[in-house]
Amino acid sequence: MYADIIVDISHEHLDKTFQYAVPDHLLDEIDIGVMVNVPFGRGNKIITGYVVNLTKQPSYDILKIKDIKEIVPQRVKTVERMIQLAAWLRHNYGSTMNQALKTVIPVKDKIQAKQRKIISLVVSKEEACTVLEQFQKKHAVAMARVLQALINEGKCDVSDIQTKLNITAKTIQALENKGLVQIETEHIYRNPIKGTILQNESVELNHQQKEAIHTFIEDYNNKIRKTYLLYGITGSGKTNVYIEMIEHVVNLGKQVIVLIPEIALTFQTVQRFYRRFGDKVSIMNSRMSKGERYDQFKRAMAGEIRIMIGPRSVLFTPFNDLGLIVIDEEHETAYKSEQSPKYHARETAVHIAETMSASVVLGSATPSLESYYRAQQGLYQLIKLDKRATGANLPNIYVEDLRKELNEGNRSILSRRLAAMIDDRLKKHQQVILFLNKRGYAGFISCRSCGKVFKCPHCDISLTHHINHYGNELVCHYCGYRQPEIKVCPECGSKYVSGFRAGTQQVEQMLSQTFPTAKILRMDMDTTSKKGSHEAILSSFANHEADILVGTQMIVKGHDFPHVTLVGILAADMSLYVSDYRASERTFQLLVQAAGRAGRAKMPGDVVIQTYTPNHYSIEAAKEQNYEQFYDEEIIFRQMLGYPPIQNILKISISSKNEDALLAACQDIAKWQDKIKSELLTKSKRSALSAESGLEMRMNGREELQITGPIKAPIYKLNDIYTQIILVKSKDYEILTDFKDKCDIYVRDNVMYKNISVQYDFN
Ligand code: ADP
Ligand code: ZN
Ligand code: ZN
């Protein structure tokens, strides 16, 4: 028996399987998905690897095939479908197989599930009280403290007692020797959401919610599996809809995965699921230890957990009969991985669902252009909720023109309207949220007098200010276009040409000067770096311990603050001009989600959006809270410039520490890509001819494949590594993956690329 093995080294040049022989004594244990130790290379260094295939046919000279050394003990065996999924990720997003395997196997080690020691009284409470008095008289403080705790609570966790009451193991031993307490070892699975109150949230679902659930259940019972886009405005009660759908699927004995962006994965949200499903539901998050994660996986595999909630990595929960994947806030950027393979959880979920005959429900108040486009094309089924479930009205939205404020002599960060409204809320003892989108902090460049934004002539993406050894430059983050800094606005002659450069800290200072009596909380990266500080700030604000909360986008997500009646967005443009083709989409989403924080309860809410470009369609559509209006404009922009979802983009980053080697490689690859381009195009035409239906579309598409670059990356040198980029665009995703595969093969066997790394990023 021979095993094909992916070695645990993520290097492009080793991205292939290696064959080893299975020694007789391992025949029983060997299986696809197990982890093994093997001798590798000339020195026969022992390294680990995953078995991805078993065969009786050797592919090499059997005299040269080495033996597997051993099976790594204490490893979780990977289920076979995860290996197939890894291959799919590798194909569609580009990475080594080893990186892809690491992605689909988030839990590798069998870490011993925690054993808990429980201490309890062996004597009656009355007796314990008598002994307690004696201890106190004798000043045996430590023993007295333990007894007191046990009298109050009955049972306690030994490690809790030790840490919280500052007790040593000796003291506990002494109590045990005196025959007062006993210690029992309890083997437990840790349920991370235990200890919450079980109280059913009973709301009478409204007509729209019932319709949505009915559609899903009807299909499900008719064995129809598909992807639904649940487009429901903020506060329309999407969570209740998910819960009913989930219950239906769980009652059929199937399992469910629920993705929620980590930032929105708050206690409040999780509790709503826990209340309905109790111990059947569990969560994963990045703060959990390896042992805790292993426990959850084991419980999932054993069928004890039926619903797993968490960020994108819970997609890889090894359920064996998955029935449904729910993705809440499906438009969130956090669903795309920043490491290779740079997979998107939404697309991956749809793929997993197809392979396991499950359905997918994507939910959002501001769907991604991709999802809404697919719904329009009939690939996803659109379900709409357009009323707030609590009956509360949507807020009043005011758009304030900051150019006008400046021209009329107001140089403050606050428009006159926003300042007056804050003052009014403080008097009424209501709360205010001020939101500063920090995404574009490094700065788009605009004229503060006329609002003109300086954009790349090739990409229609705003230029970003960079300081380097050429001096001040404006750079396009897409194509690498550069031009000297602009000092005077070519449109109106004003000298106020700059980036918007106020941070949350300055805003906080300015507020405390303007409103000296107001209590202000700030929430941003600086104030939330300590564990738990995030929750502390939010709960303090929820308890009305402050009047104003100033923060970055992290305050926008999923919190209900009933006393908030005013939300101010200080500079809506900041996200409008980050150099990203999704900038308008992000802005619209942020504005709508931020506005959704105002007036959630009985009191009506107001929203003030401050901007230099009040006529931009994403701001106009946000003012109307009208997603379709936004979509109709945005899809035209994507169409004209060939951005997703109309076309697909592959970004190839080529980097090296050696600049000369990099430049030589780029010259070489430029020649290679011209050759490959014509090859790919003839190939796609040929395949189109055989597949009749695609024929017309293919032949009419003039530019099926566009290549730009290699060109310097916007940040050309970072940590001593130089990077050049190539952008490849095509309507046909498969042409891009073909391009990637061919590039991979070309680079792998070419000495010129020995010290050069090639990375892929799709869309
Ligand atoms: P979304 O996720 O769509 O923004 P949520 O699911 O958070 O909305 O629901 C918003 C609020 O409305 C929650 O407090 C929820 O308990 C409440 N809610 C949901 N459905 C109903 C209903 N049918 N009747 C009354 N309140 C509801
Ligand atoms: Zn100007
Ligand atoms: Zn450009």
Coordinates of C-alpha atoms and ligand atoms in Angstrom, one line a residue, residues 403 446-454 488-497, ligand 2:
R403 CA -18.3 72.5 2.0
S446 CA -10.1 66.2 -1.9
C447 CA -10.7 69.9 -2.1
R448 CA -12.5 71.0 1.1
S449 CA -13.9 74.0 -0.7
C450 CA -15.6 72.5 -3.7
G451 CA -15.5 68.8 -2.8
K452 CA -13.5 67.6 -5.8
V453 CA -11.9 64.3 -5.2
F454 CA -8.7 63.4 -7.1
V488 CA -4.1 74.0 -5.5
C489 CA -7.5 72.7 -6.6
P490 CA -7.6 72.7 -10.4
E491 CA -11.4 73.1 -10.3
C492 CA -11.8 76.1 -8.0
G493 CA -8.4 77.3 -7.1
S494 CA -8.7 76.8 -3.4
K495 CA -5.7 75.9 -1.3
Y496 CA -7.7 73.7 1.0
V497 CA -6.7 70.5 -0.7
Ligands
ZN2 ZN -11.9 72.9 -5.3

